[in-house]
Structures are given as C-alpha cells and as structure tokens.
C-alpha cells in the first residue's frame, strides 16, 4: 500500500469533487506520473472523447518596442535599439494577406507596450484588418495591453474594451498572466500590471460578452504552490464569469533571456503541469498544449495527459513566436497537414476549430498554411 495521496485524490476526481490547493500541490509532487496522466486523460476523454482540436491561424506582432523589461522575454526592444520595429497599418495588412488567401480563420495579435503609439493606432489596425479580411476572427491584445490602453487614454476599462470591439476585436488572447504570485512577479515582470489588475481586466472583458484565454508561464523560478495558486485564482474568476475559453500552460524557454542560466521545464514537468491543470480547472472547457513552446513531441504526449487542443498552424511564425520556439526558430510554424498528422499519430481525431471552438467545415481539405 502506497501513501501517495494521488489515490485519495483519484477518488475525489472519480466522485466529481472539486480539488483543493493541497490536492494540487500533492499532484505536482507525486511520483506516479503515469497515474496522474491517466486521471487527467479520463477527465479529458469525458469532455472531448477522442477529439483533438487545432486551428489555422497567423500571429501578428505589430511592434516589438516595449518600455518594460520582463526578464523572461527576449522579444522586446527599447525605442531606437537595433532590431526595434513598428509596422504601419498597411504593412500589417500586407503581412496577413497571403495567410488570409491560404485560409486562416484567426489572427492572433500581441505586441510590446510602445511608449508613444496612440490608442488610435490599435483601433486603426483592427479596422484595417477587419475591412481587408472580414471573415477572420481578430483575437487581439492581452489584459496587460488593455491596461496600457486604459493608462494612455484615461478611459474606463469598459470604454477601452467597447472601442476595441467597435473597431473589430472579437476575443482576447491569454498572455501576460505569467504567474500571479506577487513575490515571483516582482522578480520576473516587476513593472507589468499586477495580478489583481490582470484578473480585473479579464472580468471586465467577460462582462462585456467577449471571451478570452488564460495562460501561465511555468518552469522558471516559481514553485508548485505558485502554479496551483495561479490556477485557483483563474478557477475563482471562471466560476464568476464563465468567460475563459481555454487554459494554456506556457513552458518557459530560457534562451536569450535574462534567465538564460535556468534550464526550463523538462518534458515530465510539462506533462504534469498539463495534467494538474486539467484536474484543477474543472470549469475550463479546454486545456491547450501550445506545441510551439512544448515542442511537437511533448505536445503530442500532452494530448494523453489532459490537453485537447494543440493551438494553431501559427502560419508565418512571427518574431515573438520565434523567440520561444522549442523546436528551433525555423520550426515555429507548421502546416495544416502537419498538425493533422501529429494529432492522428498521437491517436486522436483531428477537428479544425475556429477561435470560439466551433468546428470549421472546408470545401477543400487540400494542404494549406
Ligand atoms: O505573455 C514570453 C510568454 C506569452 C517567453 O491565448 C514566453 O490562445 C516562454 O500568451 N518562454 C505570449 N514563454 C504567448 C501567449 C499565447 C500563445 C499562444 C496562444 C495563446 C492564446 C496565447 O508568451 C507571454 C509570456 O507569458 N513568453 N517569452 C519565453 N521566453
């Protein structure tokens, strides 16, 4: 008889009972990784059967200029620094056009916090993209960017969100959450808006009927307890609003960052994190295994550890995606054909979804971005 608490927790999961903070930490500490994976997989199968989702999207990063200096980020440049760039609206539209013509359903838009760009730039960007590509879903701007817009405009949160929505915003990505534990945030992103602000902005977004995602950056200097705390703060907000579509654990990729001395998470750590999130976040429909940060091989395994979504083709990659690509900078994008084959090879039925997790029906299944 083992004293591993996972057996007691397994009984709670089977009985449909909500897991506690201590349960979450115990799951992370378990040595029974296969059993943990099995438990998470059981929950995942009950929700999604044998389906694994993916989407066909493009990541657009309008600027890499940022006035903050998060220690885990190698994307940002200071104004005037070599490599700093900001697209014009025309350049942004021209970048997206070939992917639009190849059939993307979503543009994922995030960038640095630029010190001088006006709010109108972002509104014009959304308007320009929406009018050029009316059928494409614009998943744009993290809670940190929305907070920045509020500060530069002095509008209320609601007004900022409403103006973005009028300009074409359809939903928001989950970035910028990092890790909510204040003592860690102080060390890795001390200038960024604080956890409460991130959560309050997400609440405001949901209250206006806009869906968003939630991420957690793990595998740097945080503890298991910090990860569980992060998940529980999201679970509480999800109880309140129901506005989160998916949870995405983001595997820290240390290269070229100020934290380059850290090893980053192992595959086992990543699989445990996916599994624990599936078990703790009982009110989230989807757990995304973001293959770019996990690497293709671990992402395939993650589908057996609680994840039901591999995210997108990330067509064209993009400068931000390239900085954290576990398979190398030149392999940070894929084709629809490859993502389908990764899912099939892992033993699942691939289903192309749109950003809101509705199945996409195409007239042709020919290879595209
Ligand atoms: O907030 C930055 C992270 C996030 C690194 O909502 C890093 O569907 C690892 O949020 N190593 C942006 N992570 C990406 C993101 C995302 C990605 C895919 C889908 C969705 C979605 C959201 O990337 C940042 C930060 O947490 N990040 N640098 C790094 N070196």
PDB file of C-alpha atoms in Angstrom, residues 24-213:
ATOM      1  CA  UNK A  24      -2.992  20.422  -6.484  1.00  0.00           C
ATOM      2  CA  UNK A  25       0.390  20.609  -4.784  1.00  0.00           C
ATOM      3  CA  UNK A  26       0.252  16.878  -3.963  1.00  0.00           C
ATOM      4  CA  UNK A  27      -0.469  16.095  -7.619  1.00  0.00           C
ATOM      5  CA  UNK A  28       2.594  18.050  -8.678  1.00  0.00           C
ATOM      6  CA  UNK A  29       4.685  16.231  -6.064  1.00  0.00           C
ATOM      7  CA  UNK A  30       3.520  12.746  -6.996  1.00  0.00           C
ATOM      8  CA  UNK A  31       5.969  10.285  -8.443  1.00  0.00           C
ATOM      9  CA  UNK A  32       3.103   8.398 -10.050  1.00  0.00           C
ATOM     10  CA  UNK A  33       3.280  10.397 -13.257  1.00  0.00           C
ATOM     11  CA  UNK A  34       1.532   7.750 -15.352  1.00  0.00           C
ATOM     12  CA  UNK A  35      -1.360   7.600 -12.883  1.00  0.00           C
ATOM     13  CA  UNK A  36      -1.599  11.394 -12.851  1.00  0.00           C
ATOM     14  CA  UNK A  37      -1.719  11.355 -16.655  1.00  0.00           C
ATOM     15  CA  UNK A  38      -4.356   8.631 -16.625  1.00  0.00           C
ATOM     16  CA  UNK A  39      -6.568  10.617 -14.240  1.00  0.00           C
ATOM     17  CA  UNK A  40      -6.301  13.764 -16.361  1.00  0.00           C
ATOM     18  CA  UNK A  41      -6.878  11.769 -19.534  1.00  0.00           C
ATOM     19  CA  UNK A  42     -10.060  10.271 -18.056  1.00  0.00           C
ATOM     20  CA  UNK A  43     -11.401  13.757 -17.372  1.00  0.00           C
ATOM     21  CA  UNK A  44     -10.338  14.947 -20.828  1.00  0.00           C
ATOM     22  CA  UNK A  45     -11.992  11.988 -22.552  1.00  0.00           C
ATOM     23  CA  UNK A  46     -15.239  12.535 -20.656  1.00  0.00           C
ATOM     24  CA  UNK A  47     -15.348  16.077 -22.066  1.00  0.00           C
ATOM     25  CA  UNK A  48     -13.953  15.672 -25.551  1.00  0.00           C
ATOM     26  CA  UNK A  49     -13.886  11.965 -26.359  1.00  0.00           C
ATOM     27  CA  UNK A  50     -11.161  11.170 -28.839  1.00  0.00           C
ATOM     28  CA  UNK A  51     -11.171  14.599 -30.491  1.00  0.00           C
ATOM     29  CA  UNK A  52      -8.156  16.905 -30.506  1.00  0.00           C
ATOM     30  CA  UNK A  53      -8.660  20.452 -31.763  1.00  0.00           C
ATOM     31  CA  UNK A  54      -6.401  22.688 -33.803  1.00  0.00           C
ATOM     32  CA  UNK A  55      -6.886  25.927 -35.697  1.00  0.00           C
ATOM     33  CA  UNK A  56      -5.417  27.629 -38.740  1.00  0.00           C
ATOM     34  CA  UNK A  57      -4.094  30.992 -37.665  1.00  0.00           C
ATOM     35  CA  UNK A  58      -1.402  33.619 -38.025  1.00  0.00           C
ATOM     36  CA  UNK A  59       0.430  35.528 -35.277  1.00  0.00           C
ATOM     37  CA  UNK A  60       0.871  39.237 -35.926  1.00  0.00           C
ATOM     38  CA  UNK A  61       3.174  41.293 -33.697  1.00  0.00           C
ATOM     39  CA  UNK A  62       2.699  44.916 -34.756  1.00  0.00           C
ATOM     40  CA  UNK A  63       5.618  46.213 -32.677  1.00  0.00           C
ATOM     41  CA  UNK A  64       8.410  44.792 -30.537  1.00  0.00           C
ATOM     42  CA  UNK A  65       9.070  48.142 -28.882  1.00  0.00           C
ATOM     43  CA  UNK A  66       8.315  47.900 -25.167  1.00  0.00           C
ATOM     44  CA  UNK A  67       9.018  50.184 -22.251  1.00  0.00           C
ATOM     45  CA  UNK A  68       9.257  47.308 -19.769  1.00  0.00           C
ATOM     46  CA  UNK A  69      11.919  44.669 -19.393  1.00  0.00           C
ATOM     47  CA  UNK A  70      10.462  41.329 -18.315  1.00  0.00           C
ATOM     48  CA  UNK A  71      13.328  39.004 -17.525  1.00  0.00           C
ATOM     49  CA  UNK A  72      11.775  36.010 -19.325  1.00  0.00           C
ATOM     50  CA  UNK A  73      11.277  37.867 -22.617  1.00  0.00           C
ATOM     51  CA  UNK A  74      13.757  38.138 -25.483  1.00  0.00           C
ATOM     52  CA  UNK A  75      11.283  39.724 -27.883  1.00  0.00           C
ATOM     53  CA  UNK A  76      11.231  43.317 -26.694  1.00  0.00           C
ATOM     54  CA  UNK A  77      13.496  46.157 -27.890  1.00  0.00           C
ATOM     55  CA  UNK A  78      13.850  49.636 -26.472  1.00  0.00           C
ATOM     56  CA  UNK A  79      12.868  52.535 -28.744  1.00  0.00           C
ATOM     57  CA  UNK A  80      15.675  53.168 -31.251  1.00  0.00           C
ATOM     58  CA  UNK A  81      17.504  49.969 -30.306  1.00  0.00           C
ATOM     59  CA  UNK A  82      18.825  47.828 -33.145  1.00  0.00           C
ATOM     60  CA  UNK A  83      16.098  45.459 -34.301  1.00  0.00           C
ATOM     61  CA  UNK A  84      13.239  47.637 -32.976  1.00  0.00           C
ATOM     62  CA  UNK A  85      10.308  47.782 -35.401  1.00  0.00           C
ATOM     63  CA  UNK A  86       6.735  49.040 -35.661  1.00  0.00           C
ATOM     64  CA  UNK A  87       4.549  48.177 -38.620  1.00  0.00           C
ATOM     65  CA  UNK A  88       2.382  50.661 -40.386  1.00  0.00           C
ATOM     66  CA  UNK A  89      -1.227  49.529 -40.757  1.00  0.00           C
ATOM     67  CA  UNK A  90      -0.513  48.844 -44.443  1.00  0.00           C
ATOM     68  CA  UNK A  91       2.470  46.655 -43.552  1.00  0.00           C
ATOM     69  CA  UNK A  92       0.376  44.704 -41.060  1.00  0.00           C
ATOM     70  CA  UNK A  93      -2.346  44.089 -43.644  1.00  0.00           C
ATOM     71  CA  UNK A  94       0.226  43.117 -46.268  1.00  0.00           C
ATOM     72  CA  UNK A  95       1.788  40.620 -43.840  1.00  0.00           C
ATOM     73  CA  UNK A  96      -1.541  38.909 -43.138  1.00  0.00           C
ATOM     74  CA  UNK A  97      -2.807  38.852 -46.754  1.00  0.00           C
ATOM     75  CA  UNK A  98      -1.018  35.706 -48.019  1.00  0.00           C
ATOM     76  CA  UNK A  99      -2.152  33.720 -44.971  1.00  0.00           C
ATOM     77  CA  UNK A 100      -5.697  35.007 -45.408  1.00  0.00           C
ATOM     78  CA  UNK A 101      -5.661  33.862 -49.002  1.00  0.00           C
ATOM     79  CA  UNK A 102      -4.421  30.462 -47.835  1.00  0.00           C
ATOM     80  CA  UNK A 103      -7.374  30.099 -45.457  1.00  0.00           C
ATOM     81  CA  UNK A 104      -6.573  31.258 -41.909  1.00  0.00           C
ATOM     82  CA  UNK A 105      -9.588  31.750 -39.642  1.00  0.00           C
ATOM     83  CA  UNK A 106      -7.822  33.769 -36.900  1.00  0.00           C
ATOM     84  CA  UNK A 107      -5.209  36.477 -36.477  1.00  0.00           C
ATOM     85  CA  UNK A 108      -3.603  36.435 -33.016  1.00  0.00           C
ATOM     86  CA  UNK A 109      -2.327  39.966 -32.318  1.00  0.00           C
ATOM     87  CA  UNK A 110       0.039  40.908 -29.471  1.00  0.00           C
ATOM     88  CA  UNK A 111       2.974  43.259 -29.186  1.00  0.00           C
ATOM     89  CA  UNK A 112       5.168  45.336 -26.906  1.00  0.00           C
ATOM     90  CA  UNK A 113       3.919  48.236 -24.794  1.00  0.00           C
ATOM     91  CA  UNK A 114       5.045  51.033 -27.095  1.00  0.00           C
ATOM     92  CA  UNK A 115       5.761  54.312 -25.278  1.00  0.00           C
ATOM     93  CA  UNK A 116       4.393  56.693 -27.914  1.00  0.00           C
ATOM     94  CA  UNK A 117       1.925  54.863 -30.185  1.00  0.00           C
ATOM     95  CA  UNK A 118      -1.563  56.280 -29.701  1.00  0.00           C
ATOM     96  CA  UNK A 119      -4.692  54.222 -28.986  1.00  0.00           C
ATOM     97  CA  UNK A 120      -5.912  55.211 -32.453  1.00  0.00           C
ATOM     98  CA  UNK A 121      -3.099  53.151 -33.985  1.00  0.00           C
ATOM     99  CA  UNK A 122      -4.538  49.984 -32.431  1.00  0.00           C
ATOM    100  CA  UNK A 123      -8.091  50.901 -33.418  1.00  0.00           C
ATOM    101  CA  UNK A 124      -6.938  51.602 -36.991  1.00  0.00           C
ATOM    102  CA  UNK A 125      -5.090  48.286 -37.009  1.00  0.00           C
ATOM    103  CA  UNK A 126      -8.245  46.378 -36.061  1.00  0.00           C
ATOM    104  CA  UNK A 127     -10.389  48.373 -38.514  1.00  0.00           C
ATOM    105  CA  UNK A 128      -7.876  47.884 -41.317  1.00  0.00           C
ATOM    106  CA  UNK A 129      -7.621  44.137 -40.751  1.00  0.00           C
ATOM    107  CA  UNK A 130     -11.383  43.720 -40.385  1.00  0.00           C
ATOM    108  CA  UNK A 131     -12.135  45.569 -43.570  1.00  0.00           C
ATOM    109  CA  UNK A 132      -9.434  43.725 -45.541  1.00  0.00           C
ATOM    110  CA  UNK A 133     -10.294  40.298 -44.074  1.00  0.00           C
ATOM    111  CA  UNK A 134     -13.916  40.443 -42.879  1.00  0.00           C
ATOM    112  CA  UNK A 135     -14.299  36.747 -42.091  1.00  0.00           C
ATOM    113  CA  UNK A 136     -11.198  36.434 -39.977  1.00  0.00           C
ATOM    114  CA  UNK A 137     -11.511  36.391 -36.179  1.00  0.00           C
ATOM    115  CA  UNK A 138      -9.308  39.021 -34.508  1.00  0.00           C
ATOM    116  CA  UNK A 139      -8.021  37.619 -31.209  1.00  0.00           C
ATOM    117  CA  UNK A 140      -6.154  40.657 -30.048  1.00  0.00           C
ATOM    118  CA  UNK A 141      -4.382  42.228 -27.070  1.00  0.00           C
ATOM    119  CA  UNK A 142      -3.663  40.749 -23.665  1.00  0.00           C
ATOM    120  CA  UNK A 143      -5.031  42.136 -20.409  1.00  0.00           C
ATOM    121  CA  UNK A 144      -1.654  43.864 -19.984  1.00  0.00           C
ATOM    122  CA  UNK A 145      -2.113  45.686 -23.297  1.00  0.00           C
ATOM    123  CA  UNK A 146      -5.693  46.615 -22.404  1.00  0.00           C
ATOM    124  CA  UNK A 147      -4.379  48.042 -19.124  1.00  0.00           C
ATOM    125  CA  UNK A 148      -1.781  50.016 -21.115  1.00  0.00           C
ATOM    126  CA  UNK A 149      -4.551  51.404 -23.389  1.00  0.00           C
ATOM    127  CA  UNK A 150      -6.502  52.467 -20.337  1.00  0.00           C
ATOM    128  CA  UNK A 151      -3.493  54.282 -18.931  1.00  0.00           C
ATOM    129  CA  UNK A 152      -2.659  56.123 -22.174  1.00  0.00           C
ATOM    130  CA  UNK A 153      -6.281  57.130 -22.834  1.00  0.00           C
ATOM    131  CA  UNK A 154      -7.574  57.569 -19.271  1.00  0.00           C
ATOM    132  CA  UNK A 155     -10.787  55.958 -20.441  1.00  0.00           C
ATOM    133  CA  UNK A 156     -12.523  53.416 -18.228  1.00  0.00           C
ATOM    134  CA  UNK A 157     -11.828  49.706 -18.767  1.00  0.00           C
ATOM    135  CA  UNK A 158     -15.290  49.362 -20.267  1.00  0.00           C
ATOM    136  CA  UNK A 159     -14.755  52.222 -22.720  1.00  0.00           C
ATOM    137  CA  UNK A 160     -11.402  50.828 -23.855  1.00  0.00           C
ATOM    138  CA  UNK A 161     -12.958  47.407 -24.466  1.00  0.00           C
ATOM    139  CA  UNK A 162     -16.006  48.875 -26.214  1.00  0.00           C
ATOM    140  CA  UNK A 163     -13.904  50.972 -28.602  1.00  0.00           C
ATOM    141  CA  UNK A 164     -11.766  47.972 -29.467  1.00  0.00           C
ATOM    142  CA  UNK A 165     -14.866  45.881 -30.031  1.00  0.00           C
ATOM    143  CA  UNK A 166     -16.364  48.543 -32.308  1.00  0.00           C
ATOM    144  CA  UNK A 167     -13.097  48.553 -34.273  1.00  0.00           C
ATOM    145  CA  UNK A 168     -13.194  44.778 -34.816  1.00  0.00           C
ATOM    146  CA  UNK A 169     -11.911  42.989 -31.712  1.00  0.00           C
ATOM    147  CA  UNK A 170     -13.530  39.542 -31.450  1.00  0.00           C
ATOM    148  CA  UNK A 171     -11.772  37.991 -28.440  1.00  0.00           C
ATOM    149  CA  UNK A 172      -8.596  38.321 -26.381  1.00  0.00           C
ATOM    150  CA  UNK A 173      -5.578  36.025 -26.068  1.00  0.00           C
ATOM    151  CA  UNK A 174      -4.406  34.798 -22.681  1.00  0.00           C
ATOM    152  CA  UNK A 175      -0.889  36.210 -22.463  1.00  0.00           C
ATOM    153  CA  UNK A 176       0.603  38.480 -19.836  1.00  0.00           C
ATOM    154  CA  UNK A 177      -0.740  36.475 -16.894  1.00  0.00           C
ATOM    155  CA  UNK A 178       2.747  34.972 -16.310  1.00  0.00           C
ATOM    156  CA  UNK A 179       2.470  33.741 -12.731  1.00  0.00           C
ATOM    157  CA  UNK A 180       0.120  35.522 -10.349  1.00  0.00           C
ATOM    158  CA  UNK A 181       2.170  35.024  -7.143  1.00  0.00           C
ATOM    159  CA  UNK A 182       3.273  38.559  -6.328  1.00  0.00           C
ATOM    160  CA  UNK A 183       6.725  37.604  -4.964  1.00  0.00           C
ATOM    161  CA  UNK A 184       7.607  35.907  -8.284  1.00  0.00           C
ATOM    162  CA  UNK A 185       6.048  38.618 -10.432  1.00  0.00           C
ATOM    163  CA  UNK A 186       8.262  41.089  -8.600  1.00  0.00           C
ATOM    164  CA  UNK A 187      11.310  39.196  -9.893  1.00  0.00           C
ATOM    165  CA  UNK A 188      10.285  38.392 -13.473  1.00  0.00           C
ATOM    166  CA  UNK A 189       7.996  41.228 -14.554  1.00  0.00           C
ATOM    167  CA  UNK A 190       8.018  43.806 -11.808  1.00  0.00           C
ATOM    168  CA  UNK A 191       6.698  46.657 -13.964  1.00  0.00           C
ATOM    169  CA  UNK A 192       3.886  44.757 -15.571  1.00  0.00           C
ATOM    170  CA  UNK A 193       0.331  45.288 -14.308  1.00  0.00           C
ATOM    171  CA  UNK A 194      -0.210  43.232 -11.177  1.00  0.00           C
ATOM    172  CA  UNK A 195      -2.180  40.006 -10.868  1.00  0.00           C
ATOM    173  CA  UNK A 196      -5.298  41.623  -9.484  1.00  0.00           C
ATOM    174  CA  UNK A 197      -5.318  44.068 -12.379  1.00  0.00           C
ATOM    175  CA  UNK A 198      -4.925  41.244 -14.925  1.00  0.00           C
ATOM    176  CA  UNK A 199      -7.863  39.415 -13.347  1.00  0.00           C
ATOM    177  CA  UNK A 200      -9.990  42.570 -13.041  1.00  0.00           C
ATOM    178  CA  UNK A 201      -9.441  43.385 -16.709  1.00  0.00           C
ATOM    179  CA  UNK A 202     -10.377  39.821 -17.696  1.00  0.00           C
ATOM    180  CA  UNK A 203     -13.542  40.194 -15.606  1.00  0.00           C
ATOM    181  CA  UNK A 204     -14.359  43.464 -17.427  1.00  0.00           C
ATOM    182  CA  UNK A 205     -13.781  41.785 -20.819  1.00  0.00           C
ATOM    183  CA  UNK A 206     -16.059  38.878 -19.913  1.00  0.00           C
ATOM    184  CA  UNK A 207     -18.745  41.197 -18.566  1.00  0.00           C
ATOM    185  CA  UNK A 208     -18.890  42.816 -21.977  1.00  0.00           C
ATOM    186  CA  UNK A 209     -19.544  39.440 -23.517  1.00  0.00           C
ATOM    187  CA  UNK A 210     -16.069  38.969 -25.001  1.00  0.00           C
ATOM    188  CA  UNK A 211     -14.327  35.646 -24.494  1.00  0.00           C
ATOM    189  CA  UNK A 212     -10.654  35.389 -23.558  1.00  0.00           C
ATOM    190  CA  UNK A 213      -7.992  32.817 -22.777  1.00  0.00           C
TER     191      UNK A 213
END
